[in-house]
PDB file of C-alpha atoms in Angstrom:
ATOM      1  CA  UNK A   5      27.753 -51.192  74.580  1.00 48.00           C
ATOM      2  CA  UNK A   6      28.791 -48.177  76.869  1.00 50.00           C
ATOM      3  CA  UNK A   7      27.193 -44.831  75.887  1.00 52.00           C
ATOM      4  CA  UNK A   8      30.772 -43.691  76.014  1.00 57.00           C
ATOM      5  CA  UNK A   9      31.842 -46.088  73.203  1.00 56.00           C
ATOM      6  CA  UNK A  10      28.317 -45.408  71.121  1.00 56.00           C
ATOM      7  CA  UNK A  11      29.462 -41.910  70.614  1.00 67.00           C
ATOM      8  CA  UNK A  12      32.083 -43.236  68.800  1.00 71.00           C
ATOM      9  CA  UNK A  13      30.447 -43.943  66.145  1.00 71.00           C
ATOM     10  CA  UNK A  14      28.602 -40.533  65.765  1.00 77.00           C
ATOM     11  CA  UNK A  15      28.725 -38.608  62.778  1.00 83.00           C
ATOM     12  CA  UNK A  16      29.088 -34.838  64.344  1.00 83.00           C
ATOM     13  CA  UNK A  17      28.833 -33.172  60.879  1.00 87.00           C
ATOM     14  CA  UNK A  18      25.587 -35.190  60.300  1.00 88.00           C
ATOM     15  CA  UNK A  19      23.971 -34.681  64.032  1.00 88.00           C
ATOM     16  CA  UNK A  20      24.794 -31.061  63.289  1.00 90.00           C
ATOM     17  CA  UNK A  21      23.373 -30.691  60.228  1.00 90.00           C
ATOM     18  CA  UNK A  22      20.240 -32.442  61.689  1.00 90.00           C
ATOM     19  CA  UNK A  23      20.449 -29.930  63.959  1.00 93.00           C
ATOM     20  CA  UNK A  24      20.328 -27.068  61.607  1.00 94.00           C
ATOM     21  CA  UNK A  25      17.290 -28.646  59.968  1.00 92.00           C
ATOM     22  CA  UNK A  26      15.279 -28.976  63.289  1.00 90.00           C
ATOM     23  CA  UNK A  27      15.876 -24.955  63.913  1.00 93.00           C
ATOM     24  CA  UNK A  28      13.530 -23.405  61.664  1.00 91.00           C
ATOM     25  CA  UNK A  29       9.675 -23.424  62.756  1.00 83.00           C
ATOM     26  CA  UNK A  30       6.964 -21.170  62.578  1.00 76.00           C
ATOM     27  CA  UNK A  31       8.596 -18.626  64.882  1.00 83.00           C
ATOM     28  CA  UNK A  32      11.578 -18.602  62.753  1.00 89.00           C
ATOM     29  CA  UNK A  33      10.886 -19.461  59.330  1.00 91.00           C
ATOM     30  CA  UNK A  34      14.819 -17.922  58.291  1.00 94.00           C
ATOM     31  CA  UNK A  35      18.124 -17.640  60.036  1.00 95.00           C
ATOM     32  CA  UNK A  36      21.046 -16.123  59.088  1.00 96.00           C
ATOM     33  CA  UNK A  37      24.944 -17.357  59.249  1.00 96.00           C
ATOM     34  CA  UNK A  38      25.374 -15.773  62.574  1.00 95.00           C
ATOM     35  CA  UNK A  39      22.297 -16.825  64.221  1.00 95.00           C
ATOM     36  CA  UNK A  40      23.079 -20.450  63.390  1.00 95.00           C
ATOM     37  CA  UNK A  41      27.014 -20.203  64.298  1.00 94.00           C
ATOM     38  CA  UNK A  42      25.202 -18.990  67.661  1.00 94.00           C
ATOM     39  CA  UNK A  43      22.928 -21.377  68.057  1.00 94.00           C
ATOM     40  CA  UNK A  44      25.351 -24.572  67.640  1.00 93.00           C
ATOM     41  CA  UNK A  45      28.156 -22.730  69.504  1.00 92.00           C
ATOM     42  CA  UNK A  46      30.727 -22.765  66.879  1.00 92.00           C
ATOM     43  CA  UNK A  47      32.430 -20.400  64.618  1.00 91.00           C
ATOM     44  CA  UNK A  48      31.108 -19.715  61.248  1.00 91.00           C
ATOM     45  CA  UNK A  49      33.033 -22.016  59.436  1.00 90.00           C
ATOM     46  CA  UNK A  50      31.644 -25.435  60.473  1.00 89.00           C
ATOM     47  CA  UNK A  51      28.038 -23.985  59.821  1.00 92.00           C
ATOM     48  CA  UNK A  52      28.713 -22.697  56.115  1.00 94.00           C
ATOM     49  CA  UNK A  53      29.845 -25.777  54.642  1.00 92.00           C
ATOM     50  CA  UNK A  54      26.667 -27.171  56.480  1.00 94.00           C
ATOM     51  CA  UNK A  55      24.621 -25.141  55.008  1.00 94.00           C
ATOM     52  CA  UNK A  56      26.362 -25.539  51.833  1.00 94.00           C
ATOM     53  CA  UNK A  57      25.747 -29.174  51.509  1.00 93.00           C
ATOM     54  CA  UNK A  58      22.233 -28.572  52.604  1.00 93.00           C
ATOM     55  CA  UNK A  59      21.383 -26.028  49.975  1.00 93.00           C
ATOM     56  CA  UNK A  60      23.313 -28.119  47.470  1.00 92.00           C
ATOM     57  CA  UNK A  61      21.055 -31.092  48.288  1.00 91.00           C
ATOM     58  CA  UNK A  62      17.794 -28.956  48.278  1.00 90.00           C
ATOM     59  CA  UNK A  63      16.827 -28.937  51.608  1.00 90.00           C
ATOM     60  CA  UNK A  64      17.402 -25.159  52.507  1.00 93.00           C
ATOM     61  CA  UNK A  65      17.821 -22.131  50.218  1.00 93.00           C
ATOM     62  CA  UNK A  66      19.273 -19.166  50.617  1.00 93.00           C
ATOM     63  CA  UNK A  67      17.832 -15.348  49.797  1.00 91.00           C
ATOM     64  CA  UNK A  68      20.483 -13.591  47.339  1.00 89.00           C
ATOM     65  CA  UNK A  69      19.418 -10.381  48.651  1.00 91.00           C
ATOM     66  CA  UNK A  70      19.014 -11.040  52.872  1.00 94.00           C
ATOM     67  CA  UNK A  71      21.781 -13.705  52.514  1.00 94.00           C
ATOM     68  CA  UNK A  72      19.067 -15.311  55.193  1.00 95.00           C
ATOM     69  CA  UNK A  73      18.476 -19.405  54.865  1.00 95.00           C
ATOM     70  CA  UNK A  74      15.264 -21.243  54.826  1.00 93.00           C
ATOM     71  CA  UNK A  75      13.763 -24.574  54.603  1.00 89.00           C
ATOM     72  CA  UNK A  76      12.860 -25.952  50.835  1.00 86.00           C
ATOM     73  CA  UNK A  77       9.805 -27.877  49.925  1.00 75.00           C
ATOM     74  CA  UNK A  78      11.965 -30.916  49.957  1.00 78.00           C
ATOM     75  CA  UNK A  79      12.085 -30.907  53.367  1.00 77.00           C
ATOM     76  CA  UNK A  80       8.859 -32.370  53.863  1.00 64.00           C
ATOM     77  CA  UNK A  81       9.743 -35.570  52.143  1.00 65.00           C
ATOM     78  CA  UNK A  82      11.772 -36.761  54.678  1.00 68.00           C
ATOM     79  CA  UNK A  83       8.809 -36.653  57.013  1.00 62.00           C
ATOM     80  CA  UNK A  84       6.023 -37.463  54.497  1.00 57.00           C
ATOM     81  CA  UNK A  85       8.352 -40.813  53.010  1.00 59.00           C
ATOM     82  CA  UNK A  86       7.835 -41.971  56.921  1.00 59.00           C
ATOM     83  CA  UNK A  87       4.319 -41.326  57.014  1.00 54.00           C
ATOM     84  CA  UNK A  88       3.277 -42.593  53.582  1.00 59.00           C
ATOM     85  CA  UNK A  89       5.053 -45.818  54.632  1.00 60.00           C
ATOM     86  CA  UNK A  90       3.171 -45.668  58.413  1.00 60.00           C
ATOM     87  CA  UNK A  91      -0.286 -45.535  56.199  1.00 78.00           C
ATOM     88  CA  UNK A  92       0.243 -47.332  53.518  1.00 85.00           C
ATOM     89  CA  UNK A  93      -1.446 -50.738  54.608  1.00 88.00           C
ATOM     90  CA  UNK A  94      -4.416 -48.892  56.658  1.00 88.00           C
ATOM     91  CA  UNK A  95      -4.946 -46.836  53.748  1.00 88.00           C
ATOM     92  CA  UNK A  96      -5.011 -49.420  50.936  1.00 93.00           C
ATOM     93  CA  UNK A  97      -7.405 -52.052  52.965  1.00 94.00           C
ATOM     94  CA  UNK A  98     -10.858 -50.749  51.564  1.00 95.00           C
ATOM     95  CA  UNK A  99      -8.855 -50.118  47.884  1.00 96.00           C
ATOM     96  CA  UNK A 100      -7.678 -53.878  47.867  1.00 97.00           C
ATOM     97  CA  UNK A 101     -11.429 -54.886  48.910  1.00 96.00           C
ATOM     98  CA  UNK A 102     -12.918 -53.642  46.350  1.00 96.00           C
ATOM     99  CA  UNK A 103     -10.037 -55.128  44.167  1.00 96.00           C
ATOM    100  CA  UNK A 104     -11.142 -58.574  45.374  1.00 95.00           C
ATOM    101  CA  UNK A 105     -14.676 -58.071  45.152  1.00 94.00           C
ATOM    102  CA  UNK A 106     -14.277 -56.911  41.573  1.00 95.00           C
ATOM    103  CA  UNK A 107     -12.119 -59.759  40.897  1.00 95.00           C
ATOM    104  CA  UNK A 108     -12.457 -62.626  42.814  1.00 93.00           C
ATOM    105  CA  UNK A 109      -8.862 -63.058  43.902  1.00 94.00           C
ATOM    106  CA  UNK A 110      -6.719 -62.951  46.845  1.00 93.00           C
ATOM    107  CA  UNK A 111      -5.294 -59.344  47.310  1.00 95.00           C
ATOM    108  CA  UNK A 112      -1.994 -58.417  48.545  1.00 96.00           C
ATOM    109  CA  UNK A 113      -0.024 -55.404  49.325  1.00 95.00           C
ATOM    110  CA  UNK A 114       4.029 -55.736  49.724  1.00 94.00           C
ATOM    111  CA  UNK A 115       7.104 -53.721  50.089  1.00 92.00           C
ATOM    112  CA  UNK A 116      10.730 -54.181  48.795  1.00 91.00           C
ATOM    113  CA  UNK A 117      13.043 -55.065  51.649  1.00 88.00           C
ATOM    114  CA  UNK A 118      16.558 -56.090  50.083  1.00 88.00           C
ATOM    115  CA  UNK A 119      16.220 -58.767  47.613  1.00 91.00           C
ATOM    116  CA  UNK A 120      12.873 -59.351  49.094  1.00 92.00           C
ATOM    117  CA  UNK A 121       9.555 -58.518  49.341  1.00 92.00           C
ATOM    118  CA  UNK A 122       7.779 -58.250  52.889  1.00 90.00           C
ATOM    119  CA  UNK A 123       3.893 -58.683  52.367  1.00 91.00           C
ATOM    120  CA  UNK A 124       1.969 -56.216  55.133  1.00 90.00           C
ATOM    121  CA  UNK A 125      -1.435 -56.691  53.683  1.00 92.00           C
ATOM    122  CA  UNK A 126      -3.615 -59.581  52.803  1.00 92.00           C
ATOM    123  CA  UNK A 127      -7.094 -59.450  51.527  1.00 92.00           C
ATOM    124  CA  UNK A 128      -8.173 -63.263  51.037  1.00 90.00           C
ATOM    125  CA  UNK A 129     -10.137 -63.930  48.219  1.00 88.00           C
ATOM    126  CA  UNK A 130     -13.231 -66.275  49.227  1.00 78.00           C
ATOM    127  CA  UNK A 131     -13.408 -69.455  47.824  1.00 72.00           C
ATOM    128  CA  UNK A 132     -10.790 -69.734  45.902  1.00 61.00           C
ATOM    129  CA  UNK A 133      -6.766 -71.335  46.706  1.00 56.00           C
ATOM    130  CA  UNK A 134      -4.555 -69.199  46.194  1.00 54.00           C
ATOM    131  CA  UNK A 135      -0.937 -68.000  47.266  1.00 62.00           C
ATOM    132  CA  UNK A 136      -0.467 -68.866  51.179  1.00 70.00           C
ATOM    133  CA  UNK A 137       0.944 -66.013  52.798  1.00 79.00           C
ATOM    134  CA  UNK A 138       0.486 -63.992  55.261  1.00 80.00           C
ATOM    135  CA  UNK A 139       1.210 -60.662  56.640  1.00 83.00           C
ATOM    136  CA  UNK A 140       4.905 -60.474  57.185  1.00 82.00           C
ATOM    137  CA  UNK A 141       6.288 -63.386  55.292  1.00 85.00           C
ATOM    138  CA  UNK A 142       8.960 -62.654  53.018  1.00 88.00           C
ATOM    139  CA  UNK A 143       9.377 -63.426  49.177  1.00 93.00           C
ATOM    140  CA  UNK A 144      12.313 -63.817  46.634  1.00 93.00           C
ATOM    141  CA  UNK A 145      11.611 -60.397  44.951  1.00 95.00           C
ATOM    142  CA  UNK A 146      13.187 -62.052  41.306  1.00 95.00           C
ATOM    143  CA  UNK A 147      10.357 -64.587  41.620  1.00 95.00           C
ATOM    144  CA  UNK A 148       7.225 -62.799  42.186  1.00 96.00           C
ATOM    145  CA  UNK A 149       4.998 -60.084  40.616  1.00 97.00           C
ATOM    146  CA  UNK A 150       5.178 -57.966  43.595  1.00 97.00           C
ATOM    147  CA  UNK A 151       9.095 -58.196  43.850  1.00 97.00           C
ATOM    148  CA  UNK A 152       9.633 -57.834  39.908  1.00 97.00           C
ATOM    149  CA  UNK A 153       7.613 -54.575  39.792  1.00 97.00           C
ATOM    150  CA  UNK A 154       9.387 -52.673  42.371  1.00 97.00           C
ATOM    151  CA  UNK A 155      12.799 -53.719  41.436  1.00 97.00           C
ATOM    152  CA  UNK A 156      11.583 -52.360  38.045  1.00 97.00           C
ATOM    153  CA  UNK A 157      11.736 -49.236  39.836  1.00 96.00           C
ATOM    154  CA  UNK A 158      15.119 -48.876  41.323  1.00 93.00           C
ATOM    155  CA  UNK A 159      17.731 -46.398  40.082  1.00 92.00           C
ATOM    156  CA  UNK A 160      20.209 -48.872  38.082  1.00 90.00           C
ATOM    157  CA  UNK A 161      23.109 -48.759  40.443  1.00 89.00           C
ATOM    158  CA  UNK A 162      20.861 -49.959  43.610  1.00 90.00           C
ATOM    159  CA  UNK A 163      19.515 -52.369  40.581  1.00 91.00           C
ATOM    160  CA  UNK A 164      22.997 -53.881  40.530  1.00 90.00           C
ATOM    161  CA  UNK A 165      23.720 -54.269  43.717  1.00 88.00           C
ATOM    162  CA  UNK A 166      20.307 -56.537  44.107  1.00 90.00           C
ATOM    163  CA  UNK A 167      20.903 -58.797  41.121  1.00 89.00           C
ATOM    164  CA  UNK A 168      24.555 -59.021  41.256  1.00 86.00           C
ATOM    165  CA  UNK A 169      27.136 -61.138  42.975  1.00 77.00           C
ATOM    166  CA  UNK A 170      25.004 -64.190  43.978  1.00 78.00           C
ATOM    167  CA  UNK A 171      22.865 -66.881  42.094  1.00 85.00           C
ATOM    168  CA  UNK A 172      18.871 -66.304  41.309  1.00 91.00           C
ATOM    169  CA  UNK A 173      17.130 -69.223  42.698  1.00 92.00           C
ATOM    170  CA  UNK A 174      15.118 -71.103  40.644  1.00 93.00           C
ATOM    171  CA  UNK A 175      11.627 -71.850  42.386  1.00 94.00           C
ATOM    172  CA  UNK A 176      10.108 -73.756  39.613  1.00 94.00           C
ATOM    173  CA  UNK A 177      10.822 -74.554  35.993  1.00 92.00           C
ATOM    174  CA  UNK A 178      10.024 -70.711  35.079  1.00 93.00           C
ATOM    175  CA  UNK A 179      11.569 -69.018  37.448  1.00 92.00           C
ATOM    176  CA  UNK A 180      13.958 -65.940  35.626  1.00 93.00           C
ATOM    177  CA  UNK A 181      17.610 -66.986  36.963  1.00 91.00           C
ATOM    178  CA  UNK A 182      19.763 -65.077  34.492  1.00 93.00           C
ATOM    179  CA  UNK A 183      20.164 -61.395  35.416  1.00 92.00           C
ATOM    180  CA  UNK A 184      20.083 -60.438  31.773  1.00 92.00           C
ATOM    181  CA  UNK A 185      16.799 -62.053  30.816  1.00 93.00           C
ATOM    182  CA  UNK A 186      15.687 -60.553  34.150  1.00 94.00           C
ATOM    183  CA  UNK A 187      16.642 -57.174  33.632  1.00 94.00           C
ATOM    184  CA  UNK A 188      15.002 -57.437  30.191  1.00 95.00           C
ATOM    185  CA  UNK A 189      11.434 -58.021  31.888  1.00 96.00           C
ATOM    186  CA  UNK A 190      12.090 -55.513  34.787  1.00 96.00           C
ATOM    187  CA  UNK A 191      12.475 -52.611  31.216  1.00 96.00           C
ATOM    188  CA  UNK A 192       9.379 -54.120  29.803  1.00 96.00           C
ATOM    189  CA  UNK A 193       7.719 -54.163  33.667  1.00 97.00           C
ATOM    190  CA  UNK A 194       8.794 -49.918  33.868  1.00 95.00           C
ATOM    191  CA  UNK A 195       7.588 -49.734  30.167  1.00 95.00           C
ATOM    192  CA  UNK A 196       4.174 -51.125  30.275  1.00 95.00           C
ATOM    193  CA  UNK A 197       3.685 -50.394  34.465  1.00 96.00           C
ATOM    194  CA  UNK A 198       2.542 -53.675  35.573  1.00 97.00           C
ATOM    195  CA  UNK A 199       4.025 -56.981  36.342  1.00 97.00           C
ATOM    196  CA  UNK A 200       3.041 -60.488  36.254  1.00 96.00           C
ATOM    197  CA  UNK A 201       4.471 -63.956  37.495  1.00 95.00           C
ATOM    198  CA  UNK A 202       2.825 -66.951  36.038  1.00 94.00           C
ATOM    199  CA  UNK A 203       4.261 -69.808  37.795  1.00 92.00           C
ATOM    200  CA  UNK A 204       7.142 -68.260  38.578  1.00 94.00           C
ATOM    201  CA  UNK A 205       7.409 -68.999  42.451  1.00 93.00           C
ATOM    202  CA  UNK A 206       4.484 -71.599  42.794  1.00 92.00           C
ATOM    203  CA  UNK A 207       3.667 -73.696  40.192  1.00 91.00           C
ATOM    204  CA  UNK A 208       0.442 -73.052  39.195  1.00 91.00           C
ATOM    205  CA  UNK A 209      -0.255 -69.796  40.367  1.00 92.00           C
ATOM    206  CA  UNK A 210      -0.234 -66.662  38.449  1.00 95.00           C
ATOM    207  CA  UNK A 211      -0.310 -62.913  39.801  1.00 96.00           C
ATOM    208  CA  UNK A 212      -0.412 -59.660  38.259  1.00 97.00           C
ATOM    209  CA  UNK A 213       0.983 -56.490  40.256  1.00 98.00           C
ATOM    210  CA  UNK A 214       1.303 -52.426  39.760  1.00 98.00           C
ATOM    211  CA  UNK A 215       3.348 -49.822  41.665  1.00 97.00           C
ATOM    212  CA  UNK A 216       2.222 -47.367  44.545  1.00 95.00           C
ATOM    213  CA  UNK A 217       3.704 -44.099  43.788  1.00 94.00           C
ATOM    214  CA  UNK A 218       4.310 -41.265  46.582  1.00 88.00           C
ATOM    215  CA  UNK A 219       4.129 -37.935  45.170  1.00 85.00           C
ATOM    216  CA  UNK A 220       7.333 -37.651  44.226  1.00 86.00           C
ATOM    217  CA  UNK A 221       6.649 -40.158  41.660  1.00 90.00           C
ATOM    218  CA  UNK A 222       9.012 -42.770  43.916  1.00 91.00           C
ATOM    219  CA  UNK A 223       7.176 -46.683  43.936  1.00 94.00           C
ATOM    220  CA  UNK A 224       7.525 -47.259  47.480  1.00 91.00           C
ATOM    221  CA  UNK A 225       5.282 -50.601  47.564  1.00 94.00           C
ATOM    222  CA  UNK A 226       2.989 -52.169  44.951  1.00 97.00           C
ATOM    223  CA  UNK A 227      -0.275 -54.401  45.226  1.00 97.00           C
ATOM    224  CA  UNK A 228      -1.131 -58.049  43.012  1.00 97.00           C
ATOM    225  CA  UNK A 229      -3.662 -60.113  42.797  1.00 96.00           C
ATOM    226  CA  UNK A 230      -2.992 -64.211  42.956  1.00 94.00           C
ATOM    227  CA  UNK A 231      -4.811 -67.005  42.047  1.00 92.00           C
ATOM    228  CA  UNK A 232      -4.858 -70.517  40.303  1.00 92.00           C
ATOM    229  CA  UNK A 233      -3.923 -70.155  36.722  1.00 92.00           C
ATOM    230  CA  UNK A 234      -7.434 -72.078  35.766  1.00 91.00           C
ATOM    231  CA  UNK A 235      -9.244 -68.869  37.461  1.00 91.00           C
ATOM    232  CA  UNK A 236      -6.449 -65.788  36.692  1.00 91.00           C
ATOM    233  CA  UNK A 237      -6.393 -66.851  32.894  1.00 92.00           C
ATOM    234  CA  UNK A 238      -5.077 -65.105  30.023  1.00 93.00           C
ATOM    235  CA  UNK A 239      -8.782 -64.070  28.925  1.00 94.00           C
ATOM    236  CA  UNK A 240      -9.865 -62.515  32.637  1.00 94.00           C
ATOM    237  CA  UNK A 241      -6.784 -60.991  32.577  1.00 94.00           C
ATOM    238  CA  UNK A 242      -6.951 -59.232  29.662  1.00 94.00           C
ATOM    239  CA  UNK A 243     -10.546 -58.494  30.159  1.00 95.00           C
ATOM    240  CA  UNK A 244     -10.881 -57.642  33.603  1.00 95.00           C
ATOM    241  CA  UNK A 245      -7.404 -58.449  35.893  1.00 95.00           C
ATOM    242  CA  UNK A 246      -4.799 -56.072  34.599  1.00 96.00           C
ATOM    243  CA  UNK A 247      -6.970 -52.746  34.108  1.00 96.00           C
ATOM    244  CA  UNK A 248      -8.239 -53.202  38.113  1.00 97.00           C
ATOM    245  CA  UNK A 249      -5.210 -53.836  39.323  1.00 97.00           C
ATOM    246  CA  UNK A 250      -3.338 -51.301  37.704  1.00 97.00           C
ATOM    247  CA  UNK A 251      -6.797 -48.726  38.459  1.00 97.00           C
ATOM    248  CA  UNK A 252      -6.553 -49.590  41.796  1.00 97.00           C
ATOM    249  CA  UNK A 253      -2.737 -48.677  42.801  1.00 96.00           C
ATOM    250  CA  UNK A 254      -3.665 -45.176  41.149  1.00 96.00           C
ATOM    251  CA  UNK A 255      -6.194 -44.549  43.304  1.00 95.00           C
ATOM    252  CA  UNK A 256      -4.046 -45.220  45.860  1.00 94.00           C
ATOM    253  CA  UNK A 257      -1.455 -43.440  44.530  1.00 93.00           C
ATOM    254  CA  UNK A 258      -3.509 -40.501  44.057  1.00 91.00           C
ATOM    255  CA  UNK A 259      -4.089 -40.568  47.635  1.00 88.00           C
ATOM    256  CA  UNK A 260      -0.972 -39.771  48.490  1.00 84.00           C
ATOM    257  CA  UNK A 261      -0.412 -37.326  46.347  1.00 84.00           C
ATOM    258  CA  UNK A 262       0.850 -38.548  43.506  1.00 87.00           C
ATOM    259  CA  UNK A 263       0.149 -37.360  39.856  1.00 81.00           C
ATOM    260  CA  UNK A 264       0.592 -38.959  36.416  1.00 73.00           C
ATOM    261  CA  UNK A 265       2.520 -35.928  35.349  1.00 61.00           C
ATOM    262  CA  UNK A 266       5.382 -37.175  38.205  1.00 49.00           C
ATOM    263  CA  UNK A 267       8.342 -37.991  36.897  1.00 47.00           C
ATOM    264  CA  UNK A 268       9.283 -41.142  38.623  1.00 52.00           C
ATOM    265  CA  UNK A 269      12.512 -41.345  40.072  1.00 46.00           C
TER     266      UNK A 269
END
């Protein structure tokens, strides 16, 4: 596609409030109306109901006294959202280690990608079958423990969107395929902070997974355990599963920067 035709497409008021953004540094921490008007070449209309929506988001404020504007603290979760997402596997390697060590089964780390989950860590347990997958491969998110605890999660209306409008496929005989009875385990899942699939996608295999929080308190990936139901039994679970799984995303949570006094969003 011509460049020509690509700009298009372009959303000036957003580019320009982009722009606005990218203007305060450490050589000018505040600007004023004026200085902004001058710096994007237009009158002092355009920029005002700019910096309007801006403030009214929370990503600048404004000094009642100087009438001067200045980056918020929100700013920086634009950038840190990116880099808590960059990290997030490299970070959570030694953390799932240790969570297979202490447990004996296969470790995995996923994210939410639609109605699906994308798995970008795998720590294979030794010895023991469990789950086949592999970095990359992509899950029904209704049918596993990964996929069930960060739809738990998701503000209601993006909730809706995911469950509604097309059939749940059933994977085996226990696989959740009415949104109700769904949505009923995903209020228990944000209750209780953990989710589990027994059988749900693979007959046979049961999992157990808990949130990653960044510090704003959003779950931006979570991390199970899998194995054989004969080995990842009600009894290990209760004694030993569920309290290191759920330990070990708030370490990593912790890490980046999250606090159990975080409201989640």
């Amino acid at each position: 596609m011509p460049s020509e035709e690509k700009d298009r497409y372009l959303s000036h008021s957003l580019v320009r409030g982009l722009e606005i953004l990218q203007m305060f540094d450490v050589e000018t921490p505040t600007l004023s109306l004026a200085e902004i008007s001058s710096r994007l070449h237009v009158g002092r209309t355009v920029p005002y109901r700019l910096l309007y929506t801006l403030q009214a988001m929370g990503f600048i404020s404004q000094d009642e006294n100087t009438k001067r504007y200045e980056l918020s603290p929100k700013v920086l979760n634009l950038g840190f959202s990116y880099l808590t997402t960059l990290q997030i596997p490299d970070i959570s390697k030694p953390y799932l280690e240790q969570l297979r060590d202490r447990t004996g089964a296969s470790a995995h780390l996923g994210v939410l990608d639609g109605k699906e989950i994308v798995y970008v860590l795998r720590v294979a347990a030794r010895g023991i079958t469990s789950l086949n997958v592999s970095i990359g491969s992509r899950l029904p998110a209704h049918a596993t423990s990964i996929g069930k605890c960060l739809l738990a999660y998701q503000p209601n209306e993006r909730l809706n969107e995911l469950l509604y409008g097309s059939e749940l496929q059933p994977f085996t005989n226990q696989t959740k395929t009415k949104v109700l009875e769904l949505r009923t385990e995903l209020t228990s899942i944000l209750e209780n902070g953990y989710a589990m699939s027994k059988g749900e996608f693979e007959s046979g295999i049961h999992s157990i997974a808990a949130p990653i929080f960044d510090r704003s308190g959003t779950a931006v990936a979570a991390i199970n355990i899998a194995a054989p139901k004969s080995f990842l039994n009600e009894e290990f679970i209760s004694a030993v599963a569920l309290n290191e799984v759920c330990k070990t995303a708030l370490l990593i949570s912790e890490y980046f920067g999250y606090r159990l006094t975080t409201v989640h969003s």
